[in-house]
Structures are given as structure tokens and as C-alpha cells.
Amino acid sequence: GTQEKIFTLDRADAYIGVLIDDLISRGAPEPYRMFTSRAEYRLRLRADNADQRLTDIGIELGCVGAERTRIWTEKKTALAAAKTLLTGQLQATPNELEKAGIEVNKDGRRRSAFDLLRYPQIDWDGLSRLWPEMKEIAPAIREQMEIDAGYAGYMERQEADILAFRKDEALALPADLDYTAVGSLSNEVRQKLEAARPETLGAAARIPGVTPAAVTALLRYVKRKAA
């Protein structure tokens, strides 16, 4: 028989990860709707980057066909090449930019084309007059670079948040964990944890009523048991 592949889409990967996690950790005492506001990492969970987030996972699982794999591989290569060009090769000082009719602060700092796309008064066509290589980038790839540049500042902060989230999320809670042996838990919190049986510390932290103090107590207990 074929070997089953188990994988997890978490809250930072996809909206279905948010939906499943919410239903498992919080239940559905009333009709559940998947609003974007339910996702704390919604700047990452965008329609324009869904292929970047999920296609490689689908390929690894064997549920993406050969034609789609070929198309995605070509796009992925083009995206990487465009990012390298815009961030690494195309750079200029404020004085060089001024000569090209592009005004930025005279701070002496070199800026890449990718950085400059963040400025509301600077667009792709204006930069293309300075760097004609940009005209060769396909429209779909250009659009993605413009979107990514616009989100770049926000995404740097969100990626740091995701790393912190996954650090906690990665701590597995034993399936047979005896919550009566964990100190500092109120009866109410203990009952909620016993009912939900969260698989990870992150999932436990998202159960309504489970306090930060309770999460800390869980963290200490599980690490002490593992030592």
C-alpha cells in the first residue's frame, strides 16, 4: 500500500490553517465564518502570493500535476531572478537618482530599485528610464515585485512575529499529559485543556480562558519532564 503523508498548514501558512486551528482550539459555539481579521498574519496570507506559499508544498505531497509544476517552476525562477536584479544589481546613490529625475533624501545612502518601489511618488516606469533592464521583466513578475516591495517593511516585522510564534508552536504537548500534575492551573483552565487536548503549546495558548500564566506553567512542566 501507499504510505500516507501527514502535513500541517499552520496559522502562518494558509487561511485553512487558521480555520482548523480555531475550530479545534476554540470550538464553534456559534456559526463560524473565516474572516481575514481572524488571521494574525494576514499580511502574509494574500491572494497574490498563494502560489509562492503553497505550490511547493503541493508538489512535495504529490498533488500538483506536471503542467502546473512546470509553470510554477518557471515563475519561481523568474521571481527569484527579478528579486536579485532589483535588490542587488540595480542600486544608485541619491545624487545619481537626482540626475535621473528621482528625488530622495540626500543622505548618501545607496538605494536599490526594490527599495525605491516603496516610495509612493516613484513608479516602475520612472525607474525603468534609469534602468532599462526592468523593461524586460514580464508583466506578471513586475506586478508581484511591486506588491512585494510595498509590503516589504511590514513583512520584515511580521516574519519576526512568525518566527516567535513557531518557536512556541513547535513545543509538542504529550497526548497523555496529566494536567492535574501541572502546578498553578485553575480548575477552569485545567478543564478546558483536558477537553481540548491541544497538541502544541501554541494551540493551548489560543484556547479562550487559558491565561499567559497557565501557558508558562505548561511550558515549564513539559520542559522539566523532557529533561
mmCIF file of N, CA and C in Angstrom, residues 100-168:
data_model
loop_
_atom_site.group_PDB
_atom_site.id
_atom_site.type_symbol
_atom_site.label_atom_id
_atom_site.label_comp_id
_atom_site.label_asym_id
_atom_site.label_seq_id
_atom_site.Cartn_x
_atom_site.Cartn_y
_atom_site.Cartn_z
ATOM 1 N N ALA A 100 18.673 61.436 -12.660
ATOM 2 C CA ALA A 100 17.669 60.718 -13.446
ATOM 3 C C ALA A 100 16.258 61.246 -13.162
ATOM 4 N N GLY A 101 16.173 62.319 -12.377
ATOM 5 C CA GLY A 101 14.869 62.911 -12.075
ATOM 6 C C GLY A 101 14.122 62.224 -10.954
ATOM 7 N N ILE A 102 14.838 61.463 -10.116
ATOM 8 C CA ILE A 102 14.214 60.752 -8.999
ATOM 9 C C ILE A 102 14.709 61.372 -7.702
ATOM 10 N N GLU A 103 13.795 61.970 -6.947
ATOM 11 C CA GLU A 103 14.156 62.698 -5.732
ATOM 12 C C GLU A 103 14.014 61.821 -4.482
ATOM 13 N N VAL A 104 15.112 61.709 -3.725
ATOM 14 C CA VAL A 104 15.098 61.046 -2.423
ATOM 15 C C VAL A 104 15.936 61.897 -1.470
ATOM 16 N N ASN A 105 15.922 61.547 -0.198
ATOM 17 C CA ASN A 105 16.718 62.287 0.782
ATOM 18 C C ASN A 105 18.204 62.212 0.438
ATOM 19 N N LYS A 106 18.892 63.342 0.578
ATOM 20 C CA LYS A 106 20.341 63.399 0.276
ATOM 21 C C LYS A 106 21.139 62.900 1.484
ATOM 22 N N ASP A 107 21.004 61.618 1.780
ATOM 23 C CA ASP A 107 21.693 61.056 2.942
ATOM 24 C C ASP A 107 22.909 60.221 2.557
ATOM 25 N N GLY A 108 23.208 60.167 1.265
ATOM 26 C CA GLY A 108 24.372 59.424 0.805
ATOM 27 C C GLY A 108 24.174 57.921 0.760
ATOM 28 N N ARG A 109 22.999 57.447 1.116
ATOM 29 C CA ARG A 109 22.755 56.002 1.168
ATOM 30 C C ARG A 109 22.310 55.476 -0.185
ATOM 31 N N ARG A 110 22.993 54.417 -0.617
ATOM 32 C CA ARG A 110 22.596 53.772 -1.866
ATOM 33 C C ARG A 110 21.258 53.073 -1.668
ATOM 34 N N ARG A 111 20.418 53.184 -2.669
ATOM 35 C CA ARG A 111 19.109 52.530 -2.607
ATOM 36 C C ARG A 111 18.952 51.618 -3.814
ATOM 37 N N SER A 112 18.330 50.466 -3.559
ATOM 38 C CA SER A 112 18.065 49.534 -4.650
ATOM 39 C C SER A 112 16.751 49.891 -5.322
ATOM 40 N N ALA A 113 16.556 49.365 -6.513
ATOM 41 C CA ALA A 113 15.293 49.577 -7.214
ATOM 42 C C ALA A 113 14.131 49.045 -6.376
ATOM 43 N N PHE A 114 14.350 47.927 -5.693
ATOM 44 C CA PHE A 114 13.300 47.342 -4.849
ATOM 45 C C PHE A 114 12.939 48.291 -3.716
ATOM 46 N N ASP A 115 13.950 48.887 -3.074
ATOM 47 C CA ASP A 115 13.692 49.858 -2.010
ATOM 48 C C ASP A 115 12.905 51.051 -2.541
ATOM 49 N N LEU A 116 13.291 51.519 -3.715
ATOM 50 C CA LEU A 116 12.665 52.719 -4.281
ATOM 51 C C LEU A 116 11.204 52.490 -4.650
ATOM 52 N N LEU A 117 10.834 51.256 -4.944
ATOM 53 C CA LEU A 117 9.443 50.967 -5.289
ATOM 54 C C LEU A 117 8.506 51.149 -4.095
ATOM 55 N N ARG A 118 9.058 51.277 -2.893
ATOM 56 C CA ARG A 118 8.233 51.515 -1.714
ATOM 57 C C ARG A 118 7.736 52.963 -1.668
ATOM 58 N N TYR A 119 8.452 53.856 -2.346
ATOM 59 C CA TYR A 119 8.111 55.270 -2.304
ATOM 60 C C TYR A 119 6.848 55.530 -3.134
ATOM 61 N N PRO A 120 5.847 56.181 -2.589
ATOM 62 C CA PRO A 120 4.597 56.412 -3.333
ATOM 63 C C PRO A 120 4.788 57.272 -4.586
ATOM 64 N N GLN A 121 5.789 58.143 -4.590
ATOM 65 C CA GLN A 121 5.995 59.035 -5.737
ATOM 66 C C GLN A 121 6.889 58.429 -6.810
ATOM 67 N N ILE A 122 7.379 57.197 -6.574
ATOM 68 C CA ILE A 122 8.279 56.554 -7.537
ATOM 69 C C ILE A 122 7.592 55.313 -8.091
ATOM 70 N N ASP A 123 7.551 55.187 -9.420
ATOM 71 C CA ASP A 123 6.902 54.016 -10.020
ATOM 72 C C ASP A 123 7.871 53.252 -10.917
ATOM 73 N N TRP A 124 7.384 52.128 -11.412
ATOM 74 C CA TRP A 124 8.198 51.223 -12.228
ATOM 75 C C TRP A 124 8.686 51.916 -13.496
ATOM 76 N N ASP A 125 7.802 52.628 -14.151
ATOM 77 C CA ASP A 125 8.179 53.280 -15.411
ATOM 78 C C ASP A 125 9.278 54.308 -15.199
ATOM 79 N N GLY A 126 9.192 55.062 -14.093
ATOM 80 C CA GLY A 126 10.227 56.039 -13.801
ATOM 81 C C GLY A 126 11.571 55.388 -13.566
ATOM 82 N N LEU A 127 11.573 54.274 -12.839
ATOM 83 C CA LEU A 127 12.825 53.560 -12.583
ATOM 84 C C LEU A 127 13.361 52.904 -13.851
ATOM 85 N N SER A 128 12.456 52.498 -14.732
ATOM 86 C CA SER A 128 12.876 51.851 -15.986
ATOM 87 C C SER A 128 13.652 52.801 -16.892
ATOM 88 N N ARG A 129 13.406 54.095 -16.751
ATOM 89 C CA ARG A 129 14.173 55.059 -17.547
ATOM 90 C C ARG A 129 15.628 55.113 -17.081
ATOM 91 N N LEU A 130 15.826 54.852 -15.781
ATOM 92 C CA LEU A 130 17.187 54.791 -15.250
ATOM 93 C C LEU A 130 17.802 53.429 -15.493
ATOM 94 N N TRP A 131 16.995 52.388 -15.338
ATOM 95 C CA TRP A 131 17.477 51.011 -15.504
ATOM 96 C C TRP A 131 16.616 50.300 -16.556
ATOM 97 N N PRO A 132 16.989 50.381 -17.829
ATOM 98 C CA PRO A 132 16.186 49.776 -18.908
ATOM 99 C C PRO A 132 15.985 48.272 -18.746
ATOM 100 N N GLU A 133 16.860 47.607 -17.961
ATOM 101 C CA GLU A 133 16.707 46.159 -17.750
ATOM 102 C C GLU A 133 15.344 45.821 -17.166
ATOM 103 N N MET A 134 14.767 46.749 -16.445
ATOM 104 C CA MET A 134 13.475 46.496 -15.804
ATOM 105 C C MET A 134 12.353 46.330 -16.821
ATOM 106 N N LYS A 135 12.531 46.871 -18.001
ATOM 107 C CA LYS A 135 11.512 46.742 -19.041
ATOM 108 C C LYS A 135 11.395 45.311 -19.555
ATOM 109 N N GLU A 136 12.444 44.520 -19.340
ATOM 110 C CA GLU A 136 12.454 43.137 -19.830
ATOM 111 C C GLU A 136 11.711 42.178 -18.897
ATOM 112 N N ILE A 137 11.359 42.643 -17.710
ATOM 113 C CA ILE A 137 10.670 41.777 -16.746
ATOM 114 C C ILE A 137 9.201 41.629 -17.153
ATOM 115 N N ALA A 138 8.720 40.396 -17.189
ATOM 116 C CA ALA A 138 7.353 40.109 -17.620
ATOM 117 C C ALA A 138 6.333 40.808 -16.721
ATOM 118 N N PRO A 139 5.189 41.213 -17.287
ATOM 119 C CA PRO A 139 4.177 41.952 -16.505
ATOM 120 C C PRO A 139 3.761 41.273 -15.207
ATOM 121 N N ALA A 140 3.547 39.959 -15.230
ATOM 122 C CA ALA A 140 3.108 39.259 -14.020
ATOM 123 C C ALA A 140 4.177 39.303 -12.935
ATOM 124 N N ILE A 141 5.435 39.204 -13.358
ATOM 125 C CA ILE A 141 6.539 39.239 -12.397
ATOM 126 C C ILE A 141 6.714 40.663 -11.881
ATOM 127 N N ARG A 142 6.566 41.630 -12.781
ATOM 128 C CA ARG A 142 6.633 43.030 -12.372
ATOM 129 C C ARG A 142 5.577 43.328 -11.303
ATOM 130 N N GLU A 143 4.348 42.881 -11.534
ATOM 131 C CA GLU A 143 3.267 43.134 -10.582
ATOM 132 C C GLU A 143 3.596 42.554 -9.213
ATOM 133 N N GLN A 144 4.159 41.336 -9.190
ATOM 134 C CA GLN A 144 4.494 40.710 -7.913
ATOM 135 C C GLN A 144 5.598 41.483 -7.200
ATOM 136 N N MET A 145 6.590 41.957 -7.952
ATOM 137 C CA MET A 145 7.671 42.726 -7.348
ATOM 138 C C MET A 145 7.154 44.034 -6.752
ATOM 139 N N GLU A 146 6.212 44.674 -7.453
ATOM 140 C CA GLU A 146 5.635 45.920 -6.943
ATOM 141 C C GLU A 146 4.867 45.665 -5.640
ATOM 142 N N ILE A 147 4.103 44.567 -5.615
ATOM 143 C CA ILE A 147 3.340 44.228 -4.412
ATOM 144 C C ILE A 147 4.294 43.892 -3.262
ATOM 145 N N ASP A 148 5.292 43.059 -3.539
ATOM 146 C CA ASP A 148 6.233 42.642 -2.502
ATOM 147 C C ASP A 148 7.002 43.836 -1.942
ATOM 148 N N ALA A 149 7.375 44.760 -2.811
ATOM 149 C CA ALA A 149 8.093 45.953 -2.357
ATOM 150 C C ALA A 149 7.210 46.792 -1.442
ATOM 151 N N GLY A 150 5.940 46.918 -1.790
ATOM 152 C CA GLY A 150 5.023 47.696 -0.979
ATOM 153 C C GLY A 150 4.820 47.122 0.407
ATOM 154 N N TYR A 151 4.860 45.802 0.511
ATOM 155 C CA TYR A 151 4.648 45.142 1.796
ATOM 156 C C TYR A 151 5.952 44.905 2.561
ATOM 157 N N ALA A 152 7.101 45.138 1.943
ATOM 158 C CA ALA A 152 8.389 44.702 2.489
ATOM 159 C C ALA A 152 8.618 45.154 3.928
ATOM 160 N N GLY A 153 8.398 46.434 4.205
ATOM 161 C CA GLY A 153 8.638 46.931 5.556
ATOM 162 C C GLY A 153 7.771 46.247 6.593
ATOM 163 N N TYR A 154 6.511 46.039 6.251
ATOM 164 C CA TYR A 154 5.590 45.370 7.171
ATOM 165 C C TYR A 154 5.950 43.886 7.330
ATOM 166 N N MET A 155 6.358 43.264 6.218
ATOM 167 C CA MET A 155 6.635 41.836 6.248
ATOM 168 C C MET A 155 7.847 41.498 7.096
ATOM 169 N N GLU A 156 8.832 42.386 7.130
ATOM 170 C CA GLU A 156 10.011 42.130 7.966
ATOM 171 C C GLU A 156 9.592 41.964 9.430
ATOM 172 N N ARG A 157 8.690 42.832 9.880
ATOM 173 C CA ARG A 157 8.209 42.732 11.256
ATOM 174 C C ARG A 157 7.332 41.493 11.452
ATOM 175 N N GLN A 158 6.501 41.191 10.449
ATOM 176 C CA GLN A 158 5.614 40.043 10.595
ATOM 177 C C GLN A 158 6.390 38.730 10.569
ATOM 178 N N GLU A 159 7.447 38.648 9.760
ATOM 179 C CA GLU A 159 8.261 37.441 9.732
ATOM 180 C C GLU A 159 8.905 37.187 11.092
ATOM 181 N N ALA A 160 9.306 38.262 11.791
ATOM 182 C CA ALA A 160 9.858 38.108 13.134
ATOM 183 C C ALA A 160 8.785 37.565 14.079
ATOM 184 N N ASP A 161 7.553 38.049 13.926
ATOM 185 C CA ASP A 161 6.442 37.552 14.738
ATOM 186 C C ASP A 161 6.189 36.074 14.462
ATOM 187 N N ILE A 162 6.283 35.684 13.186
ATOM 188 C CA ILE A 162 6.033 34.287 12.807
ATOM 189 C C ILE A 162 7.094 33.370 13.393
ATOM 190 N N LEU A 163 8.356 33.815 13.398
ATOM 191 C CA LEU A 163 9.429 33.009 13.992
ATOM 192 C C LEU A 163 9.160 32.773 15.477
ATOM 193 N N ALA A 164 8.714 33.832 16.173
ATOM 194 C CA ALA A 164 8.398 33.694 17.593
ATOM 195 C C ALA A 164 7.208 32.755 17.795
ATOM 196 N N PHE A 165 6.186 32.896 16.933
ATOM 197 C CA PHE A 165 5.005 32.034 17.013
ATOM 198 C C PHE A 165 5.391 30.566 16.814
ATOM 199 N N ARG A 166 6.237 30.283 15.851
ATOM 200 C CA ARG A 166 6.592 28.893 15.545
ATOM 201 C C ARG A 166 7.496 28.292 16.616
ATOM 202 N N LYS A 167 8.235 29.145 17.313
ATOM 203 C CA LYS A 167 9.060 28.648 18.413
ATOM 204 C C LYS A 167 8.166 28.051 19.489
ATOM 205 N N ASP A 168 7.093 28.765 19.843
ATOM 206 C CA ASP A 168 6.136 28.237 20.821
ATOM 207 C C ASP A 168 5.306 27.104 20.229
#
